[in-house]
Backbone as a ProteinNet text record, in pm:
[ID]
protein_1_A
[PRIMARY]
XXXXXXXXXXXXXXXXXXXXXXXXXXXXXXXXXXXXXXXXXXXXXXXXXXXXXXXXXXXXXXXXXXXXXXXXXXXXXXXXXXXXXXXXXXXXXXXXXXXXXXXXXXXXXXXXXXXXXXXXXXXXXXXXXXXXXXXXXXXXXXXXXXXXXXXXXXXXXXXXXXXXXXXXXXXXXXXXXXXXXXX
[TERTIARY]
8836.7	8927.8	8939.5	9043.8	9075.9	9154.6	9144.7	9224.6	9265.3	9336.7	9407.6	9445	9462.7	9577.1	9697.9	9754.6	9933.3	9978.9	10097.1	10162.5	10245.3	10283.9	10419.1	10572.1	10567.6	10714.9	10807.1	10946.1	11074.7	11040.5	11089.2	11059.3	10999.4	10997.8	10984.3	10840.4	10776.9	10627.6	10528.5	10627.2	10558.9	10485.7	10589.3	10523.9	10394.7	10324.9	10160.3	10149.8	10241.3	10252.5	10165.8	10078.6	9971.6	10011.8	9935.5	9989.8	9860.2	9844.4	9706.9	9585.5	9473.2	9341.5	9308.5	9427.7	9345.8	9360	9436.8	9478.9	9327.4	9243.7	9139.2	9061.8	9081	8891.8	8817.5	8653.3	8560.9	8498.6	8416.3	8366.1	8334	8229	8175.2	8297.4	8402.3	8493.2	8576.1	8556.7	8580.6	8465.3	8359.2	8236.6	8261.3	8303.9	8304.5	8360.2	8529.6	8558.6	8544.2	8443.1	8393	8422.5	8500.8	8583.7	8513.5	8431.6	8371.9	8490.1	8468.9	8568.6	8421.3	8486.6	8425.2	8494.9	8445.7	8504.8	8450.5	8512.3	8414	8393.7	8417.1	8297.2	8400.2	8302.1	8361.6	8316.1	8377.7	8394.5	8320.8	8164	8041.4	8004.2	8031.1	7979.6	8061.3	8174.7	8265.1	8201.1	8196.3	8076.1	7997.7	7888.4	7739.6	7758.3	7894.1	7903.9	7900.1	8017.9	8072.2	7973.9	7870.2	7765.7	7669.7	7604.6	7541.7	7652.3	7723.4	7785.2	7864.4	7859.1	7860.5	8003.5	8068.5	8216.9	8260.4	8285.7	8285.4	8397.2	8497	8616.1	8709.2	8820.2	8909.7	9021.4	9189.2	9317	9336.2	9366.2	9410.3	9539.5	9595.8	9713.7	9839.9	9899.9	9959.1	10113.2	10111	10235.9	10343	10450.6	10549.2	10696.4	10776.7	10895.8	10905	10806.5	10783.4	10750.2	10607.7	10557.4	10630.9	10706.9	10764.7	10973.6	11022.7	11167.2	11252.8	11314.2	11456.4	11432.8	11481.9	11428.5	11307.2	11196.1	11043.4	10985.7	11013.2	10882.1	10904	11035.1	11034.6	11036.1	11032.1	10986.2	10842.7	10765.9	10641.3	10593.3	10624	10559.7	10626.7	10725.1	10793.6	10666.4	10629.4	10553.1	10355.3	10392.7	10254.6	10233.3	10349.4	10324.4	10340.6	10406	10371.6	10243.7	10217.2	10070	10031.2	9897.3	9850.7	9688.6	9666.9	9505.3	9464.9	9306	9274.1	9155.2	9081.5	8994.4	8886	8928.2	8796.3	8757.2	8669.4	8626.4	8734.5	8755.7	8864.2	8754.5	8732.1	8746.1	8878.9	8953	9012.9	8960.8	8957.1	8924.5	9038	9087.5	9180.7	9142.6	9206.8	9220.2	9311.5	9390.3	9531.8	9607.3	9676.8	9761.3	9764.8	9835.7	9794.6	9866.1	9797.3	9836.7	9804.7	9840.8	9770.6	9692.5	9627.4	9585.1	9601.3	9636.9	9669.9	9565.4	9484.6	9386.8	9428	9419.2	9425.2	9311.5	9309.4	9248.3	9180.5	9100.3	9064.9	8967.1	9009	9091.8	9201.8	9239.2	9371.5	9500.2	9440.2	9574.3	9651.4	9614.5	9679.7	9618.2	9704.9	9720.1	9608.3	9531.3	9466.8	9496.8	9520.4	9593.2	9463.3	9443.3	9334.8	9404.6	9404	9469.5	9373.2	9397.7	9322.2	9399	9271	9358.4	9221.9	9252.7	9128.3	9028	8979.4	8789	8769	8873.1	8809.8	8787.3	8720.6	8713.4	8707.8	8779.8	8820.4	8682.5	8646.2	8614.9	8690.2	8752.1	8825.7	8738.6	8686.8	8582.4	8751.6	8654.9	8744	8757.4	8941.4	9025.1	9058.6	9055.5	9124.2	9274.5	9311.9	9501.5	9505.3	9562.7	9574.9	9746.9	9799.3	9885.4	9882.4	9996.5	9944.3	10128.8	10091	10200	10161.5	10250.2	10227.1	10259.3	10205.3	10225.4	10440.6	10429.4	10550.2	10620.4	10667.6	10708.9	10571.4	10510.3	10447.1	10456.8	10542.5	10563.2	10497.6	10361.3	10270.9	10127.1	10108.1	9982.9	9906.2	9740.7	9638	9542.2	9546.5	9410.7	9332.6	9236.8	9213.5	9122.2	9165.6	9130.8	9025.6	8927	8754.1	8749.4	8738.1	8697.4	8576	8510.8	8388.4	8384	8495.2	8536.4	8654.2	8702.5	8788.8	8912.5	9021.8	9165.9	9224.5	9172.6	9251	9232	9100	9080.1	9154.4	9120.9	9232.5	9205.7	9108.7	9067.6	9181.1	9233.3	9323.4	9471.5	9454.2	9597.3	9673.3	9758.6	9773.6	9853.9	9790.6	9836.3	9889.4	10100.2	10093.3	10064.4	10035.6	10028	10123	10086.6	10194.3	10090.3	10130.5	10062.6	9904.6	9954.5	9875.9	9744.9	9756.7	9693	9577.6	9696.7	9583.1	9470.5	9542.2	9467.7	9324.8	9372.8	9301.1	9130.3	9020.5	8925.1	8839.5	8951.1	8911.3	8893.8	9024.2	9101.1	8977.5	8952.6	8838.6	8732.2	8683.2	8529.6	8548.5	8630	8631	8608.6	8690.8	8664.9	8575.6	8503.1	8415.5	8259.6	8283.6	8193.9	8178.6	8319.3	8308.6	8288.2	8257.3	8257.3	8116.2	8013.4	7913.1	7828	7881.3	7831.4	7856	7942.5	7940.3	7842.3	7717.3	7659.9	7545.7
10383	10494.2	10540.1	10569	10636.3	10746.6	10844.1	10970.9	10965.2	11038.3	11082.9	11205.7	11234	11373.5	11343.6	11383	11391.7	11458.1	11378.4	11394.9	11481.3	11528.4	11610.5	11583.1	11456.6	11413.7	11469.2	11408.6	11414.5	11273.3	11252.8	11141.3	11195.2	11005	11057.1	11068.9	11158.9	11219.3	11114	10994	10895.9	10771.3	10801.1	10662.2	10755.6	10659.1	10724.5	10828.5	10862.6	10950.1	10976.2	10854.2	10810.7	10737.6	10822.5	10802.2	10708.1	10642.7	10519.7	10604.7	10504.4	10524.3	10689.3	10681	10815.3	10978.3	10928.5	11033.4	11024.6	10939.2	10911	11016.6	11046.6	11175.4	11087.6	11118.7	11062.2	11113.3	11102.8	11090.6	11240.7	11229.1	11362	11508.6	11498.8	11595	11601	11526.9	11591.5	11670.4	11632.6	11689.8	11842.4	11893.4	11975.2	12079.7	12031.1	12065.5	12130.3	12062.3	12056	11920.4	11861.4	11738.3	11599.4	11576.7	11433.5	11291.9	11213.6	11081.1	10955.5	10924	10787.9	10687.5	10562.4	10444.4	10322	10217.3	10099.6	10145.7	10271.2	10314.9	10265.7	10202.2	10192.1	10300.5	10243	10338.5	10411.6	10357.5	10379.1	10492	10436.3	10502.6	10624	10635.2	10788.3	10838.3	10792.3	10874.6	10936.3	10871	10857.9	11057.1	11011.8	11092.9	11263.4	11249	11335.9	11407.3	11304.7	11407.8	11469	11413	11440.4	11631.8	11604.3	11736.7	11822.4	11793.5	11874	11916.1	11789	11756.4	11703.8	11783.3	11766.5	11728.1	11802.1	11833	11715.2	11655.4	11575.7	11561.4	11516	11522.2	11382.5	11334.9	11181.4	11165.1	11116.2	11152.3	10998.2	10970.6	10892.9	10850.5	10823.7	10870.7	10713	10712.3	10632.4	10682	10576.4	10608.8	10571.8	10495.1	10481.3	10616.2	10638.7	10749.8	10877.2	10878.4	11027	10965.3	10938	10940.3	11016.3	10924.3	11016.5	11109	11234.5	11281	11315.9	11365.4	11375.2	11351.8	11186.7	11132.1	11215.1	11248.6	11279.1	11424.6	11552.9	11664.2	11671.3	11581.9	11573.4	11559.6	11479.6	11433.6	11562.7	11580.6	11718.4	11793.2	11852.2	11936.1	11922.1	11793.2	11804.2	11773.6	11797.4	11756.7	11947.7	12023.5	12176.2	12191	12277.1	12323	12450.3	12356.8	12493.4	12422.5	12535.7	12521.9	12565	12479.3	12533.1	12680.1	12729.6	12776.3	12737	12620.9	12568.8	12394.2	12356.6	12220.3	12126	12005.5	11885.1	11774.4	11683.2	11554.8	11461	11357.6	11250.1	11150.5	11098.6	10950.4	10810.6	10765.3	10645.2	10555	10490.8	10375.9	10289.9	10316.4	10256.7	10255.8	10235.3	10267.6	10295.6	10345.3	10398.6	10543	10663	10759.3	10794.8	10943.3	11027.6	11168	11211.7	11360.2	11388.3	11541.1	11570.6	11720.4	11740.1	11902.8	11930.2	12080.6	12201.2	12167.5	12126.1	12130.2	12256.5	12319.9	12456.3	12441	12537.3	12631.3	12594.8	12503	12448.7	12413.6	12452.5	12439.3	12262.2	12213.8	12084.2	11993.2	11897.6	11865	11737.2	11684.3	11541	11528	11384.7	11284.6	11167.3	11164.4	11058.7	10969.2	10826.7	10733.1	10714.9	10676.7	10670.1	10530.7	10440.4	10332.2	10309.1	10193.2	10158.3	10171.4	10284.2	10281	10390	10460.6	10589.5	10715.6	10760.5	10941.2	11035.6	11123.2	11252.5	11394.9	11436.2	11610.9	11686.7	11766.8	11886.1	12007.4	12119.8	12248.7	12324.6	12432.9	12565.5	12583.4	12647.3	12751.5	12647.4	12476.3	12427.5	12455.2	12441.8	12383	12266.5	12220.1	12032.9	12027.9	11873.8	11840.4	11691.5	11640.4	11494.2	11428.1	11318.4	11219.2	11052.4	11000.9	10818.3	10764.9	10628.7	10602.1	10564.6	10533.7	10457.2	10351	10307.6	10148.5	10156.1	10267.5	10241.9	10369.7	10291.8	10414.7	10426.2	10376.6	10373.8	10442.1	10559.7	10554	10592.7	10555.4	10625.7	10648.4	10818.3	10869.9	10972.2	11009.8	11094.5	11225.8	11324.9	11443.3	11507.1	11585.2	11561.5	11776.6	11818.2	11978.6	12030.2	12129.5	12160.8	12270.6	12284.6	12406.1	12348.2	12388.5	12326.4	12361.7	12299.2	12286.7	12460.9	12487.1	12641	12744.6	12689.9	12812.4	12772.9	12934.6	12928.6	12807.9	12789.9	12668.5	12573.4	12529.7	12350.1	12485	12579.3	12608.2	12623.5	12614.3	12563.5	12747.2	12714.2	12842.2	12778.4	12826.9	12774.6	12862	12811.5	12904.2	12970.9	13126.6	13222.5	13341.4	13434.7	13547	13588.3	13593.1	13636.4	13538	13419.7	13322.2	13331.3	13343.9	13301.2	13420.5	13540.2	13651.3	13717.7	13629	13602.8	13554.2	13615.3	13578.2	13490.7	13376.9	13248.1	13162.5	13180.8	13124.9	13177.4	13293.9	13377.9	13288.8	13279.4	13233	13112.8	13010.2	12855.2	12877.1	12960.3	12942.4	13015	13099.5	13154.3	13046	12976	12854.4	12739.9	12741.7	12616.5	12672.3	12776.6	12861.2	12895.9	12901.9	12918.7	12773.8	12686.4	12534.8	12476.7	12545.4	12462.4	12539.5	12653.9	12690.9	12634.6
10585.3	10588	10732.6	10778.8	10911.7	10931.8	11058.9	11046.1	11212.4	11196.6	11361.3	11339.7	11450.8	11468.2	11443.1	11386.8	11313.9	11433.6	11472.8	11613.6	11563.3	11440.1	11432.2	11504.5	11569.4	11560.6	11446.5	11499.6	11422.9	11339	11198.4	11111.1	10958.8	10904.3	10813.2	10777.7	10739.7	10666.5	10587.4	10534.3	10490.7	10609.5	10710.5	10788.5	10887.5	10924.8	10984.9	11069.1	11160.2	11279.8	11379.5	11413.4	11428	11575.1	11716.1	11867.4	11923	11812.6	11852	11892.8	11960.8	11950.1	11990.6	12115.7	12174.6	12031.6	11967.5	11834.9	11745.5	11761	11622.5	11618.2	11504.4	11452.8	11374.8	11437.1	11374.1	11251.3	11190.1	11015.2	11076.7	11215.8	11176.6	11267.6	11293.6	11301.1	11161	11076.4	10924.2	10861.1	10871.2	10826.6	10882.9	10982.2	11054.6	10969.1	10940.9	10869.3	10731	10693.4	10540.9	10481.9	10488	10453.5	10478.6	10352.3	10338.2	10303.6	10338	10324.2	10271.1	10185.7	10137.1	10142	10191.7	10125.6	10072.4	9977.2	9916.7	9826.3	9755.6	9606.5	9523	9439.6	9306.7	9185.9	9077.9	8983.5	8941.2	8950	8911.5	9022.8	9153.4	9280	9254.6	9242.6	9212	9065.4	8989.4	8879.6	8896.8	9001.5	9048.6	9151.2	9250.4	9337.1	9265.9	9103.6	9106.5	9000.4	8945.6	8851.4	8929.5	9078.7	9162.9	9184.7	9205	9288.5	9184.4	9095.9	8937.6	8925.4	8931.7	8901.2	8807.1	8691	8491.7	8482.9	8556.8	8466.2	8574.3	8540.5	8566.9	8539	8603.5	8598	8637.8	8566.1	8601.6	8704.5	8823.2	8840.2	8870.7	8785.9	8832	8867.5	9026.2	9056.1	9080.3	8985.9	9017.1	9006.8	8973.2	8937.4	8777.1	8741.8	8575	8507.6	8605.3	8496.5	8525.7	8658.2	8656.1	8688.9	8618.3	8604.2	8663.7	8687	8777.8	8931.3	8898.8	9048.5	9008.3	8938.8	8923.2	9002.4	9047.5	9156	9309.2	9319.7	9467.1	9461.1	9351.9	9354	9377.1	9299.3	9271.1	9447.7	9481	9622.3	9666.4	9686.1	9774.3	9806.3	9672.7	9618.1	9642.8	9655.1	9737.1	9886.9	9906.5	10082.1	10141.8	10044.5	10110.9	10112.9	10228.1	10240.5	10176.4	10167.9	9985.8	10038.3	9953.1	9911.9	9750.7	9728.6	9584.5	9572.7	9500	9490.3	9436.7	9461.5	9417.9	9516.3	9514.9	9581.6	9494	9536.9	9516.4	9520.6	9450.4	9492.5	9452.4	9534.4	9507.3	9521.6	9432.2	9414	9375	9493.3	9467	9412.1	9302.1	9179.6	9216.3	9301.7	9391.4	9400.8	9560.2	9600.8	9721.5	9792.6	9971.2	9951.4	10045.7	10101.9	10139.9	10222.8	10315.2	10260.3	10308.8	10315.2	10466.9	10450.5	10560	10552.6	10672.7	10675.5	10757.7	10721.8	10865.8	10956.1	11108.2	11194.6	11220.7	11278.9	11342.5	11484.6	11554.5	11549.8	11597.3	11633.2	11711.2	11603.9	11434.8	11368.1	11354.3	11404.4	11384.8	11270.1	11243.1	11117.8	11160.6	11076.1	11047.9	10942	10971.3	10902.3	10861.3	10700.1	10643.6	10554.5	10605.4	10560	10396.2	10272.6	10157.1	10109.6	10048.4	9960.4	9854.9	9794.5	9655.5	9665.9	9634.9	9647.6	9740.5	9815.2	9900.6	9828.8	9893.6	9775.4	9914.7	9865	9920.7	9862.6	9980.8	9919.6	9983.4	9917.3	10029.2	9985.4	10032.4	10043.5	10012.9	9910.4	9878.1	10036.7	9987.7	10094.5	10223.3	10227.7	10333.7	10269.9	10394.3	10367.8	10391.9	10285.2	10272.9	10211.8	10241.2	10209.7	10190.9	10064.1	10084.9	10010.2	10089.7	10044.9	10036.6	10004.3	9993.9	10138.9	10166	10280	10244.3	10378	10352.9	10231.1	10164.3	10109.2	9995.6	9960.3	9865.2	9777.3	9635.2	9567.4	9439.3	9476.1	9328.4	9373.2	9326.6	9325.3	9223.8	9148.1	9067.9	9153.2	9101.8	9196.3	9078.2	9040.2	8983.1	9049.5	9026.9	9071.6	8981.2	9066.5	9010.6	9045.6	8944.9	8978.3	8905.9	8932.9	8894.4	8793.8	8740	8585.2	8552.8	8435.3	8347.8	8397.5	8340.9	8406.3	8393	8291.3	8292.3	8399.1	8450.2	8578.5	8722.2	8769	8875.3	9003.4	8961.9	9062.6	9123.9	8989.9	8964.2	9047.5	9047.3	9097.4	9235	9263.9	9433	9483	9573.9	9645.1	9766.3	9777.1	9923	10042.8	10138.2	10239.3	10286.1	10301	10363.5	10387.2	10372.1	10492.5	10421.8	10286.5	10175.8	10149.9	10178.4	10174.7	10313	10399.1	10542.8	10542.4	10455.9	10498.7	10364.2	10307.6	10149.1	10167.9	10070.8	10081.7	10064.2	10000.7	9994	10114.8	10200.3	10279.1	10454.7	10401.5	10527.4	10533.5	10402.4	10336.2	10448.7	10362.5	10457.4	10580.4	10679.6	10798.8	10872.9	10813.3	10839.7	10776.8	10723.7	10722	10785.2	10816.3	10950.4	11038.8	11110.1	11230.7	11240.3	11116.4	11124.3	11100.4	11044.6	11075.3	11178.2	11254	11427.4	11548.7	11451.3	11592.9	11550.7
[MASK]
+++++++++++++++++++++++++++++++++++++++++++++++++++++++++++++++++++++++++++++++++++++++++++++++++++++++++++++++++++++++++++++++++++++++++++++++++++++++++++++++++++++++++++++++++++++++

C-alpha cells in the first residue's frame, strides 16, 4: 500500500494526483495521524485483526454499475468523495478492487492520498476527515466496513464537514490526540 500528498491539481479525482517520490508519506506519518494501513491480510488476518480490536458489527459494501444501476453508482461515489467524518473508529477491509482514501493531514490541512487494493485494511480513528473514491478505469469494488456497535448508532453516520463539525467535540477529541501523541 502507498500514500502521497494529493497535489490538488485541476483533474479528475479518480486518477492518482500523485507528484512522484518527493510527494510519499511513510507508514509512520499515518500512524501519526491515527491511521493504521495494512497490507497482504487475508480473510482470516482481517478477522484475526477485527476481534483483537473489538470490531462486531459489519456493512458489506459493494460498488458497481450491476449492484448500483443507472445514475446510483456515480451518486454513491459522489457521495463518498465529500469530506465527512464518523463517530466512531472505521475499519476497511478490501476484497477487491482498487481505490483511494483520502485523510486530513494536520496541521497543514492537506489531503493524503492511500492507494488500497486486495488484502489491504484501513483504520481510520474517530473525528478524522476522510474521503474516498475508485482509482481510475476501475469501476468495481468489494470492501467491507468493520464498526465497533451496531449499524443503528450514530457511529455508521457521516457527518460532512462544515463549521459545526470542525468545531464539534468529536472532531476536537481527534486532534487533540494527535497533538498529544506527537510530544
Amino acid at each position: 500500500m502507498k500514500a502521497w500528498i494529493y497535489d490538488d491539481l485541476p483533474g479528475d479525482k479518480r486518477e492518482p494526483h500523485n507528484q512522484g517520490d518527493s510527494a510519499s508519506v511513510n507508514l509512520s506519518h499515518l500512524e501519526s495521524l491515527g491511521v493504521s494501513v495494512k497490507s497482504g491480510i487475508n480473510e482470516n488476518g482481517m478477522e484475526k485483526i477485527a476481534k483483537e480490536s473489538g470490531f462486531k458489527y459489519r456493512d458489506a459494501s459493494i460498488l458497481s454499475h450491476e449492484a448500483l444501476p443507472g445514475k446510483l453508482f456515480d451518486k454513491v461515489l459522489e457521495d463518498a468523495y465529500k469530506e465527512h467524518m464518523h463517530e466512531g473508529e472505521e475499519i476497511r477491509y478490501v476484497y477487491a478492487g482498487e481505490a483511494y482514501w483520502d485523510v486530513r493531514d494536520r496541521p497543514e490541512s492537506r489531503w493524503v492520498r492511500i492507494a488500497a487494493s486486495q488484502g489491504d485494511l484501513i483504520e481510520l480513528p474517530i473525528g478524522i476527515y476522510h474521503r474516498f473514491t475508485l482509482k481510475k478505469g476501475v469501476d468495481f469494488a468489494d470492501a467491507l466496513a468493520l464498526w465497533k456497535r451496531p449499524n443503528k448508532d450514530s457511529q455508521l453516520k457521516t457527518f460532512y464537514r462544515d463549521v459545526g463539525t470542525d468545531s464539534g467535540k468529536v472532531h476536537k477529541d481527534y486532534l487533540q490526540s494527535i497533538s498529544s501523541a506527537k510530544r
